[in-house]
mmCIF file of C-alpha atoms in Angstrom:
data_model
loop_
_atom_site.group_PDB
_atom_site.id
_atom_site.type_symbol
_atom_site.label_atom_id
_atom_site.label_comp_id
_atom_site.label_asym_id
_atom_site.label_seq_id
_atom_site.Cartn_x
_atom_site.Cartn_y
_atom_site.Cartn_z
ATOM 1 C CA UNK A 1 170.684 113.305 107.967
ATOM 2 C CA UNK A 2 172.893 115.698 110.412
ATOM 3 C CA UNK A 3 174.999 118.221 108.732
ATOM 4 C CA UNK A 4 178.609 117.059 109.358
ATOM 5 C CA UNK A 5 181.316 119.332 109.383
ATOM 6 C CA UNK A 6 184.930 119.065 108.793
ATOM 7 C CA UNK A 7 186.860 119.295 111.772
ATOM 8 C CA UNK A 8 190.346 121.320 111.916
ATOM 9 C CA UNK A 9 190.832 122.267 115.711
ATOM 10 C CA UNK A 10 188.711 121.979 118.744
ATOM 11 C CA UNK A 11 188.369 124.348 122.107
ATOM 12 C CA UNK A 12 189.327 122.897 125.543
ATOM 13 C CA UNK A 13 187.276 124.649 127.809
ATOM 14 C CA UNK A 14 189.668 123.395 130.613
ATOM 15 C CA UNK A 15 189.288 123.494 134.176
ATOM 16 C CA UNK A 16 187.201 126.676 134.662
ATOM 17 C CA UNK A 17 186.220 129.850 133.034
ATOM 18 C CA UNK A 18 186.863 132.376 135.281
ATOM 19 C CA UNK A 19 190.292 134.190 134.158
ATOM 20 C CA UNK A 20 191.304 134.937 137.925
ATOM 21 C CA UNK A 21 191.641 131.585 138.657
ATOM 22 C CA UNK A 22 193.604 130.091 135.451
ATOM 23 C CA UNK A 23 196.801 132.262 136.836
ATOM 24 C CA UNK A 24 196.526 130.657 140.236
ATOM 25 C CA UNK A 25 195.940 127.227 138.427
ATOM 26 C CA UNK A 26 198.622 127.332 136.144
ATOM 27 C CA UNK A 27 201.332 128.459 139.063
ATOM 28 C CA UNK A 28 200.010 125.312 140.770
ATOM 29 C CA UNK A 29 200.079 122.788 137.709
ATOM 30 C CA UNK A 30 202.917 123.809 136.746
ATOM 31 C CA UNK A 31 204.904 123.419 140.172
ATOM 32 C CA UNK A 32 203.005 119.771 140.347
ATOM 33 C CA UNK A 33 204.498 118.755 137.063
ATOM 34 C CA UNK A 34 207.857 119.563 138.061
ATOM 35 C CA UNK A 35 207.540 118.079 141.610
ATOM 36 C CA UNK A 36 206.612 115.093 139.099
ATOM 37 C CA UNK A 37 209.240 115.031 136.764
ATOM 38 C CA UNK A 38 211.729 115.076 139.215
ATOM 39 C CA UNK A 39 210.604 112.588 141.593
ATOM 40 C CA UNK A 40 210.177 109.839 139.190
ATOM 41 C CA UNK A 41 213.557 111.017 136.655
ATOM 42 C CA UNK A 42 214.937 110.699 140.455
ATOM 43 C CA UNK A 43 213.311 107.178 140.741
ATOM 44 C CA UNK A 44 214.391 105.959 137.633
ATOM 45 C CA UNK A 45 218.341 107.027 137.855
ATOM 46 C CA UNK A 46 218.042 106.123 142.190
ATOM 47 C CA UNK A 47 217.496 102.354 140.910
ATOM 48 C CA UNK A 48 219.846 102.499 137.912
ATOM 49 C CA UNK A 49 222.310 102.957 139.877
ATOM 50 C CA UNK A 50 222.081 101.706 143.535
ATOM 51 C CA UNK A 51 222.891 97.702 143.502
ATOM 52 C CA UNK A 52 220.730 97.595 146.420
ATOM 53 C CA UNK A 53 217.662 98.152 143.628
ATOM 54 C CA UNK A 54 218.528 95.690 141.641
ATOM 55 C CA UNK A 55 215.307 92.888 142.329
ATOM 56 C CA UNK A 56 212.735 92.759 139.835
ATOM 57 C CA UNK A 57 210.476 94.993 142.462
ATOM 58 C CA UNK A 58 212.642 97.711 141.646
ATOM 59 C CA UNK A 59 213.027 96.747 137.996
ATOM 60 C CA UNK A 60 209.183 96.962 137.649
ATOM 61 C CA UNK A 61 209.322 100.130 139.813
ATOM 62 C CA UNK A 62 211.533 102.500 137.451
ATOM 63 C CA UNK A 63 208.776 101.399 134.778
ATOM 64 C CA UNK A 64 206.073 102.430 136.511
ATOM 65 C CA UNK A 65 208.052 105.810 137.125
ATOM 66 C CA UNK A 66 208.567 106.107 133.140
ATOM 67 C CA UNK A 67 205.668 105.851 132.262
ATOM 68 C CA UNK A 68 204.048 108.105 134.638
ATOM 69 C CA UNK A 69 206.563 111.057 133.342
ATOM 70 C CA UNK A 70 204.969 109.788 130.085
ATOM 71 C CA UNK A 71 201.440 110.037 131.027
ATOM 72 C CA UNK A 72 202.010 113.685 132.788
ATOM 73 C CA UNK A 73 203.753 114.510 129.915
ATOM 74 C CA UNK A 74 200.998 113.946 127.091
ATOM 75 C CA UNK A 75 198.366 116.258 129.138
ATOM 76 C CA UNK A 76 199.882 118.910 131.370
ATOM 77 C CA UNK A 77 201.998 121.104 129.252
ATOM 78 C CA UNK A 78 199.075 121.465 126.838
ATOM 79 C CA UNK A 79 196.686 122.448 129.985
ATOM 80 C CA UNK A 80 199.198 124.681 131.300
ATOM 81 C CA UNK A 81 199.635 126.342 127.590
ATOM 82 C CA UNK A 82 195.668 126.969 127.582
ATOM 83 C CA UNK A 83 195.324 128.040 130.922
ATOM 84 C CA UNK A 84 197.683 130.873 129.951
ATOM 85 C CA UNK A 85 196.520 131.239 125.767
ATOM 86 C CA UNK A 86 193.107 133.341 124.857
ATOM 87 C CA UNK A 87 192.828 130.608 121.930
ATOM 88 C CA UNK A 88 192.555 127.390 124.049
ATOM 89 C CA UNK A 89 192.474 125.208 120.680
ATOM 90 C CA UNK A 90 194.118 121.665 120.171
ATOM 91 C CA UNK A 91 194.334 120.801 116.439
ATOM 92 C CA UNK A 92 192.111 117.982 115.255
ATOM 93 C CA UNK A 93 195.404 115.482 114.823
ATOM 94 C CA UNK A 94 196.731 116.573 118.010
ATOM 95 C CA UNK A 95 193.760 115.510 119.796
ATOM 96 C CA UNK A 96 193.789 111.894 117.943
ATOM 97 C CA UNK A 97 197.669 111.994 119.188
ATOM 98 C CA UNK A 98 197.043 113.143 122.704
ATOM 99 C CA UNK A 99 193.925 110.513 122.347
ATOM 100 C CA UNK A 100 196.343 107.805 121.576
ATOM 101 C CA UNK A 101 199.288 108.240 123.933
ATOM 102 C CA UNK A 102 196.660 108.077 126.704
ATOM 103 C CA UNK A 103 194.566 105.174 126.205
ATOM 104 C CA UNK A 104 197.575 103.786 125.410
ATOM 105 C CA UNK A 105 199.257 104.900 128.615
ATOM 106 C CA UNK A 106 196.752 104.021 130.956
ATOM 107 C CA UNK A 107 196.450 100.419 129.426
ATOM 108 C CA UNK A 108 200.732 100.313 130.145
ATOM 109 C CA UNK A 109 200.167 101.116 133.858
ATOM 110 C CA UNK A 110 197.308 99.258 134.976
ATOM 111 C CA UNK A 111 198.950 96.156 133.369
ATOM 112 C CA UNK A 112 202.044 97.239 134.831
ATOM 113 C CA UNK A 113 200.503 97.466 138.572
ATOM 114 C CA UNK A 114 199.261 93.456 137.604
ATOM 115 C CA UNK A 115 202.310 92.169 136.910
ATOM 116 C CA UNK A 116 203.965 94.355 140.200
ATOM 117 C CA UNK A 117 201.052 92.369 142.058
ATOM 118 C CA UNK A 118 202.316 89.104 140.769
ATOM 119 C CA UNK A 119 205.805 89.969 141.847
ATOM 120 C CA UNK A 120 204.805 90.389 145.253
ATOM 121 C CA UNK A 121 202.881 87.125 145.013
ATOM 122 C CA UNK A 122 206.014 85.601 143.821
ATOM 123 C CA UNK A 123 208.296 87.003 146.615
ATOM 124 C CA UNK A 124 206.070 86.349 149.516
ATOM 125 C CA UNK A 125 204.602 82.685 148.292
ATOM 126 C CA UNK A 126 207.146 81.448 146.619
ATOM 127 C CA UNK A 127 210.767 83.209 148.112
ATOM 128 C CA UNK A 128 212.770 79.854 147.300
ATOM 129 C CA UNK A 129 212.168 80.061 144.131
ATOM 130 C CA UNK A 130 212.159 83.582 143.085
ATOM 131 C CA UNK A 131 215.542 84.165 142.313
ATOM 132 C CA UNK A 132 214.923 81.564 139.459
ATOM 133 C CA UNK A 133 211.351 82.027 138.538
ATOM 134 C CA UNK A 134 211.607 85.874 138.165
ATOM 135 C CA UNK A 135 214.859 85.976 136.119
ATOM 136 C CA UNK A 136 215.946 89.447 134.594
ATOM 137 C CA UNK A 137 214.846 87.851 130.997
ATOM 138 C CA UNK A 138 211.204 86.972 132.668
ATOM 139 C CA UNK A 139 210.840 90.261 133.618
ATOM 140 C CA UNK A 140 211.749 91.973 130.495
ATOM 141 C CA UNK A 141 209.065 89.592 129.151
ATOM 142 C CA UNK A 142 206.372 90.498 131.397
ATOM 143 C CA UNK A 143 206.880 93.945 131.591
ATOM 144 C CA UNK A 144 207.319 93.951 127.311
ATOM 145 C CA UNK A 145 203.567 92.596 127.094
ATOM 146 C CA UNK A 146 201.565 95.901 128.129
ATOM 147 C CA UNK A 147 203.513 98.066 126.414
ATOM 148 C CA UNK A 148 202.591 95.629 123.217
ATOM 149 C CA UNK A 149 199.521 95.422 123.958
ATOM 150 C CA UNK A 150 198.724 98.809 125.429
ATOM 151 C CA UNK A 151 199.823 100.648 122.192
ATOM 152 C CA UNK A 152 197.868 97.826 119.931
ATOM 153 C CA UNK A 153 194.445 98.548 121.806
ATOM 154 C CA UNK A 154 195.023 102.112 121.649
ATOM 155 C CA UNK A 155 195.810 102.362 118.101
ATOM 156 C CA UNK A 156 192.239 100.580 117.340
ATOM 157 C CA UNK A 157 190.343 102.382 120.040
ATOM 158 C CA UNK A 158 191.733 106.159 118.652
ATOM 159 C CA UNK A 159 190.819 104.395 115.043
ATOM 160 C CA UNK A 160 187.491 104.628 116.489
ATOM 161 C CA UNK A 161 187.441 107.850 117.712
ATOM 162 C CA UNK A 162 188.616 108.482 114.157
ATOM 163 C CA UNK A 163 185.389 107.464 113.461
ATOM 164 C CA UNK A 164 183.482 109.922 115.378
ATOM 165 C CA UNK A 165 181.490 112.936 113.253
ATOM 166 C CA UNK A 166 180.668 116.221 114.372
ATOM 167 C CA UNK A 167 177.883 118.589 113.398
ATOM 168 C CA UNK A 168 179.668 122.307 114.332
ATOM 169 C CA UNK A 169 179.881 121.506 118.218
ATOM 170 C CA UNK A 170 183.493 121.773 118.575
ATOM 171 C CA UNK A 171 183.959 122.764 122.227
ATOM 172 C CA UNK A 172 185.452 120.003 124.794
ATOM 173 C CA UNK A 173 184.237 120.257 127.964
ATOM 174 C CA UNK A 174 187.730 118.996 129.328
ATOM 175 C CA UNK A 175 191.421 120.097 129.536
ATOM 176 C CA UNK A 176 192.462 117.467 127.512
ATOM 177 C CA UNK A 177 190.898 115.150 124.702
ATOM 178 C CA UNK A 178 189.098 112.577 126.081
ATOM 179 C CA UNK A 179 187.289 109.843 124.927
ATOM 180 C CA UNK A 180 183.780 110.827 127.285
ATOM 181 C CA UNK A 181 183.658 114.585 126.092
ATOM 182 C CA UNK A 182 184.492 113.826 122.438
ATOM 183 C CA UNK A 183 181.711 111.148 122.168
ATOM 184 C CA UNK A 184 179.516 114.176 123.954
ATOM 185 C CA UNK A 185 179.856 116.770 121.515
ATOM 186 C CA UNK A 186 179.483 114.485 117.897
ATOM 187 C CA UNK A 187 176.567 113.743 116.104
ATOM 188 C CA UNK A 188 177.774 110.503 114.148
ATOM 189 C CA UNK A 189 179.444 107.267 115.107
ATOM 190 C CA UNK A 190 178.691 107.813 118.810
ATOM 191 C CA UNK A 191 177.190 104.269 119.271
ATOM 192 C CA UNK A 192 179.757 101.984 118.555
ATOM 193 C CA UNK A 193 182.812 104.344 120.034
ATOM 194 C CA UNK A 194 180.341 104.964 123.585
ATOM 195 C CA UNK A 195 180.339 101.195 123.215
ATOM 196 C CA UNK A 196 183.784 99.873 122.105
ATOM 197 C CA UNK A 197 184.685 102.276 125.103
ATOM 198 C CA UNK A 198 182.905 100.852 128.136
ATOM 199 C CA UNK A 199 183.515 97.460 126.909
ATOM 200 C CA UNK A 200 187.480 97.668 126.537
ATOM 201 C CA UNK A 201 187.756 99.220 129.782
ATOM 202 C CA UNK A 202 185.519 96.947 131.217
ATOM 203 C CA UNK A 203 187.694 94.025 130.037
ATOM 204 C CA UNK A 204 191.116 95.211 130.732
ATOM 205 C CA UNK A 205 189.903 96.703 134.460
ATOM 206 C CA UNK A 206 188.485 93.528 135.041
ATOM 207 C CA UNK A 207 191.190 91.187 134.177
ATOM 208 C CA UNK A 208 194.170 93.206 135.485
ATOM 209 C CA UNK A 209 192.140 94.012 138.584
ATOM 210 C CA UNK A 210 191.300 90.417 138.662
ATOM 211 C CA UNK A 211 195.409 89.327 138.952
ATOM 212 C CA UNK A 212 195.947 92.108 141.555
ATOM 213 C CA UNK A 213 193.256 90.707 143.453
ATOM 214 C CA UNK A 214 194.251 87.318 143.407
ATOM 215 C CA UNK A 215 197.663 87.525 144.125
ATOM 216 C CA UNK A 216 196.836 89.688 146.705
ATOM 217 C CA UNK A 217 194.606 86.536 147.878
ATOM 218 C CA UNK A 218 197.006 84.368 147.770
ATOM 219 C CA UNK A 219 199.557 86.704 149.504
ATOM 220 C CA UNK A 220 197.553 87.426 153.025
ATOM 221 C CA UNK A 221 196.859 83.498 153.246
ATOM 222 C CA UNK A 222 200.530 82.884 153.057
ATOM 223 C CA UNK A 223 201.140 85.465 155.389
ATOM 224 C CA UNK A 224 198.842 84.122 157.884
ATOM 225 C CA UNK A 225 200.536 81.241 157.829
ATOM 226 C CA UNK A 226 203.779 82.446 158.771
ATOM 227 C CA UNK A 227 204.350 82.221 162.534
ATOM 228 C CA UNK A 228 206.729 85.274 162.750
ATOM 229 C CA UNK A 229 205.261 88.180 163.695
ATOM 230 C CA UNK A 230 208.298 90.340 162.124
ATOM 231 C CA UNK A 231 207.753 88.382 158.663
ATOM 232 C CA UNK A 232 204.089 88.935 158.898
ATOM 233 C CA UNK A 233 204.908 92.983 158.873
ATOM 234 C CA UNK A 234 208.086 92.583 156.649
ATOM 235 C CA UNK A 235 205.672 91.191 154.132
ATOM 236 C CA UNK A 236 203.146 93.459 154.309
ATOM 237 C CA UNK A 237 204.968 96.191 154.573
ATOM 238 C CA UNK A 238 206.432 95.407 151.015
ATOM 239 C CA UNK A 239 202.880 95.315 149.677
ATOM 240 C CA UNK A 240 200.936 98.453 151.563
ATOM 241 C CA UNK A 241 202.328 101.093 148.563
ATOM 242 C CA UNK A 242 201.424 99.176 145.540
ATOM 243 C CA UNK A 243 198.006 98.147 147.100
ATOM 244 C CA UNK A 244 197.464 102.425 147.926
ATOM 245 C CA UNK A 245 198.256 102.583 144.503
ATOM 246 C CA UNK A 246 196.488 100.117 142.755
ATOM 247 C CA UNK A 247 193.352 101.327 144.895
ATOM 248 C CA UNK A 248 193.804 105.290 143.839
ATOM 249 C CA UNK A 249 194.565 104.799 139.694
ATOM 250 C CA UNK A 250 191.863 102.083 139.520
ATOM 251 C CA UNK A 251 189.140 103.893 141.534
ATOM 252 C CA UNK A 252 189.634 107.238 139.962
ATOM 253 C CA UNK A 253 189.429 105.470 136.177
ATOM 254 C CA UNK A 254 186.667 103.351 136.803
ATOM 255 C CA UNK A 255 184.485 106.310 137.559
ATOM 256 C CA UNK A 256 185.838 107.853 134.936
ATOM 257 C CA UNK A 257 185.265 105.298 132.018
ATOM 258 C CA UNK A 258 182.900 102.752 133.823
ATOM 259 C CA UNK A 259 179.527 105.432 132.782
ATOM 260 C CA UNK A 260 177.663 106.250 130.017
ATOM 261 C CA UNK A 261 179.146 110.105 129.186
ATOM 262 C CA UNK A 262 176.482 112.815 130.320
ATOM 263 C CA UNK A 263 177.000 116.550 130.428
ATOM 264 C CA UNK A 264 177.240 115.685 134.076
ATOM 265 C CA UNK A 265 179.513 112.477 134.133
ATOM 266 C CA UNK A 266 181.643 114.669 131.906
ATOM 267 C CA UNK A 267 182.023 117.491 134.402
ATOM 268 C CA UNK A 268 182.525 115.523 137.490
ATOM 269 C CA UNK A 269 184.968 113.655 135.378
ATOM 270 C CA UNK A 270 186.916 116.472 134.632
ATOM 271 C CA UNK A 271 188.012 116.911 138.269
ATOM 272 C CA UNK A 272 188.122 113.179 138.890
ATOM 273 C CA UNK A 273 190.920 113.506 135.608
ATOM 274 C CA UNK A 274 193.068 116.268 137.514
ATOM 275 C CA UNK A 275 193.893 113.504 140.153
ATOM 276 C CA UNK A 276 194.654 110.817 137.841
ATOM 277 C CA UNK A 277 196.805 112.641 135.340
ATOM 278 C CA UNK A 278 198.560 115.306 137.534
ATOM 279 C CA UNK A 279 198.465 113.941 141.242
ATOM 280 C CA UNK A 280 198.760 110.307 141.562
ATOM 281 C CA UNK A 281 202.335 110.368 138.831
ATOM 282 C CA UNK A 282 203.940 112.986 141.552
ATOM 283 C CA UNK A 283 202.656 110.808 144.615
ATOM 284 C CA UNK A 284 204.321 107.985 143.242
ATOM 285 C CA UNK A 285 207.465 108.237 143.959
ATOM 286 C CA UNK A 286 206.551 109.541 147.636
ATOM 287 C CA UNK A 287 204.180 106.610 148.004
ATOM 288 C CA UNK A 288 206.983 103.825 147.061
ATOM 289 C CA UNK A 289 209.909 105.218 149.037
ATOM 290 C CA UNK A 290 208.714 107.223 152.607
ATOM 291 C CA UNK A 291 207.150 103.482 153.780
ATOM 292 C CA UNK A 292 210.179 101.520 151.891
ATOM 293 C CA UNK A 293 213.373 101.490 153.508
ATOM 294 C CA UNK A 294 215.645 100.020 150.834
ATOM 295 C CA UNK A 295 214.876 102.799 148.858
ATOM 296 C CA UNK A 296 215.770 105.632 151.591
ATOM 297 C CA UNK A 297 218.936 103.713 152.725
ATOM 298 C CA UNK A 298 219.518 104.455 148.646
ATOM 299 C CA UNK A 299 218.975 107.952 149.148
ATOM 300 C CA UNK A 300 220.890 108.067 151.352
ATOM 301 C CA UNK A 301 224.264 106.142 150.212
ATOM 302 C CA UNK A 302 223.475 108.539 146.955
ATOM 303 C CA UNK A 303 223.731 111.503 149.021
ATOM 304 C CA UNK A 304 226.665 110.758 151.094
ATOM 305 C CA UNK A 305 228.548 109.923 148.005
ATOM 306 C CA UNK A 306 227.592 113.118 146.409
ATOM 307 C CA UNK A 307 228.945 114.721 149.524
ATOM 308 C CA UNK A 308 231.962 113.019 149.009
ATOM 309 C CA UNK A 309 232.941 114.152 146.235
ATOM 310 C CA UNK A 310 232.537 117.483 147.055
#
């Protein structure tokens, strides 16, 4: 029988080592964070108030935008505390928390990018009867079901993690808790959690990727059929940010969560993690407005008014 240990606080090795570099790496993370908190606060009060932002794109938009501050939020002001502490620790019920909030995070968004897929697919294939189909109450329905569901299948998959024993190993190789480096380091329960893991993912990548996909099917025949050239790009146009999206979250987690953790799955995932939790929630709100022009005609109403009243 291994000799479990009780477990108080771990060590996040973080992104590197080497002390000259953790300066220059938290002046960068920490200008990143920023640049991400403001874009997508900026989002989410842009389309609060401009009536211009008032469709259920939009609507699904500033949700998006929350919950990336939310998902930023959970890992980088912990990695930019260690990159500047000697310690480095993360109590053992602060990892389960920071465990939870991003499983449960990351099950929010990628159902979120679904249902922004099926809005498009609504708007392009069916524009006579959107205005009645996708009702303010419908999508306070839709977007209500992953955070439901997202915080449900997180609560059981941390319950597992829970359920992970360790034998004196107590270093993550990460910068946050994760579910691949924490199923690395223990000696007990690794089976079912390594398994419970790919599975869920596996599932819930599959069938939201599987409703992007689809509507996106659906969306270039319609457009095909369309004989204007100028509603051929209009439509497009309204779907090239979410697809870049979709593509860049989906791509980055599925590498991530898709393998078996190894000591060198775990480090490559480690930088595939900086992109996914730091860069994609500040190119966000770039991505959805420098290619969409309702939202820089709102930018710009909002700063002419500002100017105003000055």
């Amino acid at each position: 029988m291994p000799n479990f240990t009780d477990v108080t606080e771990f060590l996040l090795v973080g992104l590197t080592r080497r002390q000259e570099l953790q300066v220059l790496f938290f002046v960068v993370f920490l200008v990143v964070y920023m640049v991400t908190l403001l874009g997508n606060i900026g989002m989410i009060i842009l389309i609060s108030v401009s009536p211009q932002l008032q469709s259920p794109m939009y609507f699904f938009l500033s949700h998006l935008s929350f919950v990336d501050v939310l998902f930023s939020s959970n890992v980088t002001p912990k990695m930019l505390e260690n990159l500047l502490s000697e310690t480095k620790t993360i109590s053992y019920v602060g990892c389960l928390i920071q465990c939870y909030f991003f499983i449960a995070l990351v099950h929010v968004e990628v159902y979120i990018l679904a249902v922004m897929a099926f809005d498009r697919y609504m708007a392009i294939c069916n524009p006579l009867l959107y205005g009645s189909k996708m009702s303010r109450a419908v999508c306070v329905r839709l977007i209500s079901v992953p955070y439901v569901y997202g915080f449900s299948v997180s609560l059981i998959c941390t319950l597992w993690t829970y359920g992970l024993y360790f034998c004196g190993n107590f270093e993550i190789n990460h910068f946050y808790c994760a579910d691949p480096p924490l199923i690395k380091i223990a000696c007990g329960g690794v089976h079912i959690k390594e398994y419970t893991m790919i599975v869920i993912a596996g599932i819930n990548f599959t069938y939201s990727l599987s409703v992007v996909l689809i509507s996106y099917t659906l969306i270039v025949v319609a457009v095909l059929r369309m004989r204007s050239a100028d509603g051929r790009k209009k439509a497009f146009s309204t779907c090239g940010s979410h697809l870049t999206d979709v593509s860049m979250f989906y791509g980055t987690l599925i590498f991530m969560y898709l393998r078996r953790p190894t000591e060198e799955s775990v480090e490559q995932g480690k930088m595939v993690a900086v992109f996914y939790t730091t860069v994609i929630p500040m190119l966000n709100p770039m991505i959805y407005s420098l290619r969409n022009k309702d939202v820089k005609e709102a930018v710009s109403k909002a700063i002419a008014k500002a100017n105003l009243r000055k």
